[in-house]
Coordinates of C-alpha atoms in Angstrom, one line a residue:
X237 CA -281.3 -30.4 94.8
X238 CA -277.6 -30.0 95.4
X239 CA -275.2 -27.9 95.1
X240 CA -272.0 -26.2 96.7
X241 CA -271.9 -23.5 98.7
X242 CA -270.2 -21.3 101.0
X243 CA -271.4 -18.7 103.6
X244 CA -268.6 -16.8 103.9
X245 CA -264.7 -16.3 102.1
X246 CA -262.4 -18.1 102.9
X247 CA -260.1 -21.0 102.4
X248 CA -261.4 -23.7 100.0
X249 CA -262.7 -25.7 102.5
X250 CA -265.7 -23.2 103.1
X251 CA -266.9 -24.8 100.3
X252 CA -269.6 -27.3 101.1
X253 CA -271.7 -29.5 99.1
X254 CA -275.6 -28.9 100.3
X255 CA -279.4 -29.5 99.7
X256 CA -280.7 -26.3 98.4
X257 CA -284.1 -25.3 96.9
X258 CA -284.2 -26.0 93.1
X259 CA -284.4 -22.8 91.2
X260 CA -287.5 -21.2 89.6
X261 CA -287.9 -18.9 86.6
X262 CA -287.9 -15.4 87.3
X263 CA -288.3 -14.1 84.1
X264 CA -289.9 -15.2 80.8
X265 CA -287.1 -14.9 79.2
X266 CA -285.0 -17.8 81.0
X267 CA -284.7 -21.3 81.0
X268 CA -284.1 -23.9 83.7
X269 CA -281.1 -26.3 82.9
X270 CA -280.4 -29.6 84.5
X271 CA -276.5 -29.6 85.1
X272 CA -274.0 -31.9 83.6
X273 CA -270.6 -30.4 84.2
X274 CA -269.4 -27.4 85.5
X275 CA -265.8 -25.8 84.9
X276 CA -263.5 -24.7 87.0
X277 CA -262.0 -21.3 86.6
X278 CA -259.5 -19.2 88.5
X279 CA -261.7 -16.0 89.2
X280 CA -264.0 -18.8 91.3
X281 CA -261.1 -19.6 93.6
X282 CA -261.0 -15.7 93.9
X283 CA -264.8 -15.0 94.6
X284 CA -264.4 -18.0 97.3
X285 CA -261.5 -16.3 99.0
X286 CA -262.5 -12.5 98.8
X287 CA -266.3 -12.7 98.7
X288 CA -269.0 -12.1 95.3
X289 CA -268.5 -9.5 92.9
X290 CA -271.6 -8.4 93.2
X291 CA -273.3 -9.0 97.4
X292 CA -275.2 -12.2 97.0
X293 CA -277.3 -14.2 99.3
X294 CA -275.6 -15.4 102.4
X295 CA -275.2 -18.8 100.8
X296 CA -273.3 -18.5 97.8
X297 CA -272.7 -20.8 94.6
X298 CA -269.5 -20.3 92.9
X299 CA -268.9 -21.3 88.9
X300 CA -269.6 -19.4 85.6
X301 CA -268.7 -22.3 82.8
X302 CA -271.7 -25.3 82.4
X303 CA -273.3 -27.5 79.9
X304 CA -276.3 -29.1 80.8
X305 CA -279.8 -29.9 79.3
X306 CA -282.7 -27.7 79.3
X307 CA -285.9 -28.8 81.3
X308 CA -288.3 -25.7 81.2
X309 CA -288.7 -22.5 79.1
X310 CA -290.0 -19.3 80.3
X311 CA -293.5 -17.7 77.5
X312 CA -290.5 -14.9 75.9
X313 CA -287.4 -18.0 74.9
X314 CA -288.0 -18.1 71.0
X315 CA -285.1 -20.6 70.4
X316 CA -284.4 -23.0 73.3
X317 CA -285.9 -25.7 73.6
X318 CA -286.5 -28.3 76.7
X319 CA -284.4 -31.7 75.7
X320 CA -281.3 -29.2 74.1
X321 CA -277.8 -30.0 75.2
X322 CA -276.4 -26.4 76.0
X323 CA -273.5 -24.7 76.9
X324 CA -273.2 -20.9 78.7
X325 CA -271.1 -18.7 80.7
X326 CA -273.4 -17.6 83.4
X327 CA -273.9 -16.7 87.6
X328 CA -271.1 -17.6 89.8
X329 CA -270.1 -14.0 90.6
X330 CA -273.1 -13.1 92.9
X331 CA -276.1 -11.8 91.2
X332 CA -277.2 -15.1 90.4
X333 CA -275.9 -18.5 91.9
X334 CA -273.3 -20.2 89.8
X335 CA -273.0 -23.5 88.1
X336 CA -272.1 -25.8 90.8
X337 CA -275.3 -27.2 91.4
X338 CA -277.5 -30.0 90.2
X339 CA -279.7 -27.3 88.3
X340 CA -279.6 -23.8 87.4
X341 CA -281.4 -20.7 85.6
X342 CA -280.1 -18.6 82.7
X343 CA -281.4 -16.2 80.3
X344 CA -281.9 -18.0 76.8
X345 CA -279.2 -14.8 75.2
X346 CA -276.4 -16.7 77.2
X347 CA -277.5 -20.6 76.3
X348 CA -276.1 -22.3 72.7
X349 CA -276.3 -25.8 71.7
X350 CA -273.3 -28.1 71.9
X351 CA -272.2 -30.0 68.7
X352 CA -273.0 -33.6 69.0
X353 CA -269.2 -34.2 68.4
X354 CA -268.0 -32.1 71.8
X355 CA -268.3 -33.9 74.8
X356 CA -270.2 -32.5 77.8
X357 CA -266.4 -32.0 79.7
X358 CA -264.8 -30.2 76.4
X359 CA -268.2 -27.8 76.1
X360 CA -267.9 -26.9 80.0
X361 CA -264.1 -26.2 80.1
X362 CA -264.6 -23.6 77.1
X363 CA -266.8 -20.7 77.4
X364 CA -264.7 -18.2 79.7
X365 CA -261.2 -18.9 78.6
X366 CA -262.3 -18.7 75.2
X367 CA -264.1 -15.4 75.7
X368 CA -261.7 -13.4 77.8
X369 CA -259.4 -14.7 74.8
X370 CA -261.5 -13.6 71.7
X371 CA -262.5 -10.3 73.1
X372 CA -258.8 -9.0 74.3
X373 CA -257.3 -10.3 70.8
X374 CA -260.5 -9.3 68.4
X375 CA -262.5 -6.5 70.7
X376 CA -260.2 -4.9 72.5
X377 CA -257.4 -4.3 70.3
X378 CA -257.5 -5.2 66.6
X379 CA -255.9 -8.5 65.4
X380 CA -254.5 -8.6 62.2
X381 CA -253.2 -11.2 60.3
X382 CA -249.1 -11.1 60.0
X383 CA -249.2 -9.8 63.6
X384 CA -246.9 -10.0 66.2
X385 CA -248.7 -11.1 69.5
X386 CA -246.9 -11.7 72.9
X387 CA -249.0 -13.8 75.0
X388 CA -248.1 -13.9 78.6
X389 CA -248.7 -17.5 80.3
X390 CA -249.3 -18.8 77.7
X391 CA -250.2 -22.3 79.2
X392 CA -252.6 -21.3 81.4
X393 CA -256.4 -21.3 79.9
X394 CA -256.9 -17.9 78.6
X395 CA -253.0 -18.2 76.7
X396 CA -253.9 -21.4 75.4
X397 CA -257.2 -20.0 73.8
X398 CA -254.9 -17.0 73.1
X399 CA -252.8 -18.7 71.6
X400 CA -255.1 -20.8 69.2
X401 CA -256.8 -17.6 68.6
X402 CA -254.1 -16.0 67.1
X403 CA -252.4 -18.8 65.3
X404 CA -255.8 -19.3 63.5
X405 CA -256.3 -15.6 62.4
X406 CA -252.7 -15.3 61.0
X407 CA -250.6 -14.0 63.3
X408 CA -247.3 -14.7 64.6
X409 CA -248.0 -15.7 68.1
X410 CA -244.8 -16.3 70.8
X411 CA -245.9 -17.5 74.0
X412 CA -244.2 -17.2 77.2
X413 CA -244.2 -19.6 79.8
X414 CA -241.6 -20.6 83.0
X415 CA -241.7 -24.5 82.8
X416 CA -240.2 -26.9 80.5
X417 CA -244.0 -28.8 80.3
X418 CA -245.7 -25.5 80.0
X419 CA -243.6 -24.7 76.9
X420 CA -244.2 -28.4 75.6
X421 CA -248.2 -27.2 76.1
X422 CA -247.3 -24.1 73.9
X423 CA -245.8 -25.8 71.0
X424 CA -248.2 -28.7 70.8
X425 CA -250.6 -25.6 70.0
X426 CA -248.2 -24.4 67.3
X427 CA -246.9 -21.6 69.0
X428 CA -243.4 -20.2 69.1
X429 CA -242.8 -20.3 73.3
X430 CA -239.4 -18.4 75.1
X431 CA -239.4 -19.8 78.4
X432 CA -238.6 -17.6 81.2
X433 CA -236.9 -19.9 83.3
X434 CA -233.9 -19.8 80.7
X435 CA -231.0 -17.3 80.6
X436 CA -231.1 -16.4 77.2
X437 CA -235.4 -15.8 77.3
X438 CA -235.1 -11.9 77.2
X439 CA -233.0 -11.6 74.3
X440 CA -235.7 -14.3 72.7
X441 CA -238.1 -12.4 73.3
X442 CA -236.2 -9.0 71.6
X443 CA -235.0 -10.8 68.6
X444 CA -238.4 -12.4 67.8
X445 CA -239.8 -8.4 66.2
X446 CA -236.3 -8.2 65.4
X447 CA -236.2 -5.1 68.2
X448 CA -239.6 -3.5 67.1
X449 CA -241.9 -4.6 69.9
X450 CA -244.9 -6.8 69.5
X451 CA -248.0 -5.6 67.9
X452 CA -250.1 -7.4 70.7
X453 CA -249.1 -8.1 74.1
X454 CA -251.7 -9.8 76.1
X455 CA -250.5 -9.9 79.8
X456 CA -252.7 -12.8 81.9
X457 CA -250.6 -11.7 85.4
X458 CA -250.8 -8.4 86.2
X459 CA -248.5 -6.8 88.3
X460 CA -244.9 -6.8 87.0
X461 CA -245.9 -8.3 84.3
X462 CA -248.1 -5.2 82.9
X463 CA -245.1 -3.1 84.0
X464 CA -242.6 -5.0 81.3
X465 CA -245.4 -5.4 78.5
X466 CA -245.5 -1.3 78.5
X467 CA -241.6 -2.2 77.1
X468 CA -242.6 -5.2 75.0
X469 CA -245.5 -3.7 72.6
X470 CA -244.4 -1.7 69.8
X471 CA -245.2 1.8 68.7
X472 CA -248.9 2.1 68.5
X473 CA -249.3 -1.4 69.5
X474 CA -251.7 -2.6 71.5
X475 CA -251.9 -3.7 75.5
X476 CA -254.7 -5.6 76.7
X477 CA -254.4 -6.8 80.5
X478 CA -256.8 -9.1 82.2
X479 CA -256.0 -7.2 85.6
X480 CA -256.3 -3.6 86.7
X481 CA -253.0 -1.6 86.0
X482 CA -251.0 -1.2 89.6
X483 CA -251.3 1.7 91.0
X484 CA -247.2 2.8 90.7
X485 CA -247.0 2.1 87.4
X486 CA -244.6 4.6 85.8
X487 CA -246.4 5.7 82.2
X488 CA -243.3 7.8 80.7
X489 CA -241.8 5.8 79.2
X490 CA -245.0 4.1 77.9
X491 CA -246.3 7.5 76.7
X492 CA -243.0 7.2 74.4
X493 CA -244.8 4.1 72.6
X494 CA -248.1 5.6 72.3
X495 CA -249.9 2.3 73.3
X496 CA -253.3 1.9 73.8
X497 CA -254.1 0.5 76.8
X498 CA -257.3 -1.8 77.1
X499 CA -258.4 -4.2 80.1
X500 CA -260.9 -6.8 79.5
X501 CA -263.1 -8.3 81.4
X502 CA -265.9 -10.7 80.2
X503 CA -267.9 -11.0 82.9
X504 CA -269.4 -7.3 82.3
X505 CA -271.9 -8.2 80.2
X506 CA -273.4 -11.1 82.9
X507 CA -272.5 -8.4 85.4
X508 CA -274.8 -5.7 83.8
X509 CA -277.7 -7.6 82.8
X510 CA -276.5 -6.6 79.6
X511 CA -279.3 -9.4 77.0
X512 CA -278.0 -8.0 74.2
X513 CA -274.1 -8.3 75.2
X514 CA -274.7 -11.6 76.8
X515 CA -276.4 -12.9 73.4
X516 CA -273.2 -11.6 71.3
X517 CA -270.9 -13.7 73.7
X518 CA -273.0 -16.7 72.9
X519 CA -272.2 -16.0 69.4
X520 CA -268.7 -16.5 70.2
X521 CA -269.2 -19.4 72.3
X522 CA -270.8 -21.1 69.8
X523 CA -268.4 -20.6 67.4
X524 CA -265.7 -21.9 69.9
X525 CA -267.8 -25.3 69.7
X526 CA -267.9 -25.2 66.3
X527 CA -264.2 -24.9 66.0
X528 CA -263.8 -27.8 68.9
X529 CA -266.1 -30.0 67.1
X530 CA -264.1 -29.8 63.6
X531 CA -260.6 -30.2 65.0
X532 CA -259.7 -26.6 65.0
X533 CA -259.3 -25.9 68.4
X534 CA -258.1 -27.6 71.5
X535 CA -259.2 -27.8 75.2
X536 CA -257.0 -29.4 77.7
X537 CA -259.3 -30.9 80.0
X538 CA -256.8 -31.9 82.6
X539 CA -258.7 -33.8 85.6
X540 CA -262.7 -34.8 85.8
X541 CA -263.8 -34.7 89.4
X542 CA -267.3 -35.3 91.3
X543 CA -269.3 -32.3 92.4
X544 CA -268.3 -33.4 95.8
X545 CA -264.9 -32.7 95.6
X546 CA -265.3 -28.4 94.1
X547 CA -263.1 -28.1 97.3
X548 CA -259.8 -30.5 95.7
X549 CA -260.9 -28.7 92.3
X550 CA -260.0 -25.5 94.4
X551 CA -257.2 -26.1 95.6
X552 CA -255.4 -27.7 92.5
X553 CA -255.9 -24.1 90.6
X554 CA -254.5 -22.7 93.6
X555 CA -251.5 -25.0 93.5
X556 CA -250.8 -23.9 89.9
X557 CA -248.6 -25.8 87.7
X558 CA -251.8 -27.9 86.2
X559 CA -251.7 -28.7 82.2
X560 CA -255.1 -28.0 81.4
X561 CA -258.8 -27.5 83.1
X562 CA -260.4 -29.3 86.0
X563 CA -263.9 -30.0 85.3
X564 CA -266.6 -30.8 87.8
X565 CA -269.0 -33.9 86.8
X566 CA -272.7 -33.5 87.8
X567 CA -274.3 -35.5 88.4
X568 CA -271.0 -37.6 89.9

């Protein structure tokens, strides 16, 4: 079969597409999936260029996001079943090779079927923005409805599932962005948006908790941007960052606030070997389908490209300024 890979990190072009072996079962408890699109995220562009999370093979395959249809069952899957269209966010990171290939394994806890009425581009594009999403807003801190949430990039993937999120469970949700067609992405979402670019953002921002500080800041960027959400979240607010904290970070004035501070990172469960954690994020994937298939949600799904080209795919998210998600096509 096929499938990219890349022997060592580097610039996107270490990617290659190759003939590999086809994957086997290696426990009963897994099912082998015949691929049909594979999303792109950022934090592939980031295993490519600094190596696997976890040491992998010498030839690794990068991507966590698929939907494809299921072609064998190991003696211990109870609910899968060969012929099922399926989506899951799974491999990619190391451990076990990702989803840019022609076929892949994954444990049946991580697998859920796609509505009829999501195509196989929407379902791929989903799973990890929509996780990383759910689990700072709902698991890490404590959404609420009337909330005030502060969602940092809020036209990249994770702030527009952010944003979605919090709009649907009541709360008032202000996005910020640093490009006039970023803030257009934010309002078609029904999101307030301040947009950084503008002289008068900061103040935007202030007068939006009329001074209080947000009950929710969700920062995407790390860095700086951590630094000024430890001024932006109200007393006893919340802080969830995607990023580890730097390591100057002044907490004073933050211990004034008495935040909690959370970071959130989705891939622990796959990272673990966590079952049980893995079948509770499939949960949430499924209900992210659900929502896609009614209308309730949106996924931008920006560009389709061929397996072929992961490489281009790479180096668009590394470009930036891109509306939606890329999505790799398999088979082309």
């Amino acid at each position: 079969m096929r499938a990219v890979v890349f022997d060592e990190p580097g610039a996107a072009d270490v990617l290659r597409l190759d003939e590999v072996a086809e994957p086997a079962l290696t426990a009963p408890d897994q099912v082998r999936i015949r691929m049909l699109a594979a999303g792109v995220n950022p934090v592939d562009t980031k295993v490519r260029a600094g190596g696997m999370i976890v040491p992998g093979a010498p030839r690794n395959t990068p991507g966590c996001d698929g939907v494809g249809v299921i072609e064998e069952c190991g003696s211990a899957v109870h609910h899968a079943r060969p012929g099922q269209r399926v989506a899951f966010c799974f491999g990619g990171v190391g451990a076990d090779p990702g989803t840019y290939a022609e076929q892949v394994v994954v444990p049946e806890a991580a697998v859920v079927p796609v509505p009829a009425a999501v195509s196989d581009m929407q379902a791929a594009a989903l799973p990890l923005t929509w996780l990383t999403a759910w689990e700072a807003l709902f698991e890490r801190a404590d959404l609420q409805r009337g909330q005030t949430v502060l969602v940092h990039a809020a036209a990249g993937g994770v702030g527009q599932m952010a944003v979605q999120i919090a709009r649907a469970a009541g709360g008032r949700v202000l996005g910020l962005v640093r490009r006039d067609e970023a803030a257009a992405i934010v309002t078609d979402l029904r999101g307030d948006v301040a947009n950084l670019g503008k002289p008068d953002a900061e103040e935007a921002i202030r007068q939006y908790t009329d001074g209080r500080g947000f009950d929710i800041v969700l920062d995407t960027v790390g860095g700086e941007v951590f630094r000024e959400g430890l001024g932006q979240v109200t007393y006893g607010g919340d802080l969830v960052t995607l990023l580890a904290p730097p390591a100057d970070v002044d907490w004073n004035p933050a211990r004034l606030r008495n935040p909690s501070i959370s970071l959130e990172l989705m891939l622990t469960p796959m990272l673990e070997n966590d079952r049980r954690r893995l079948k509770h994020q499939g949960t949430l994937v499924a209900e992210g389908l659900a929502r896609l298939a009614s209308g309730r949600l949106q996924v931008n799904v920006e560009d389709t490209l061929p397996l072929a080209e992961a490489v281009e795919a790479h180096r668009r998210i590394e470009a930036g300024g891109r509306r939606g998600k890329l999505v790799l096509r398999i088979p082309e």
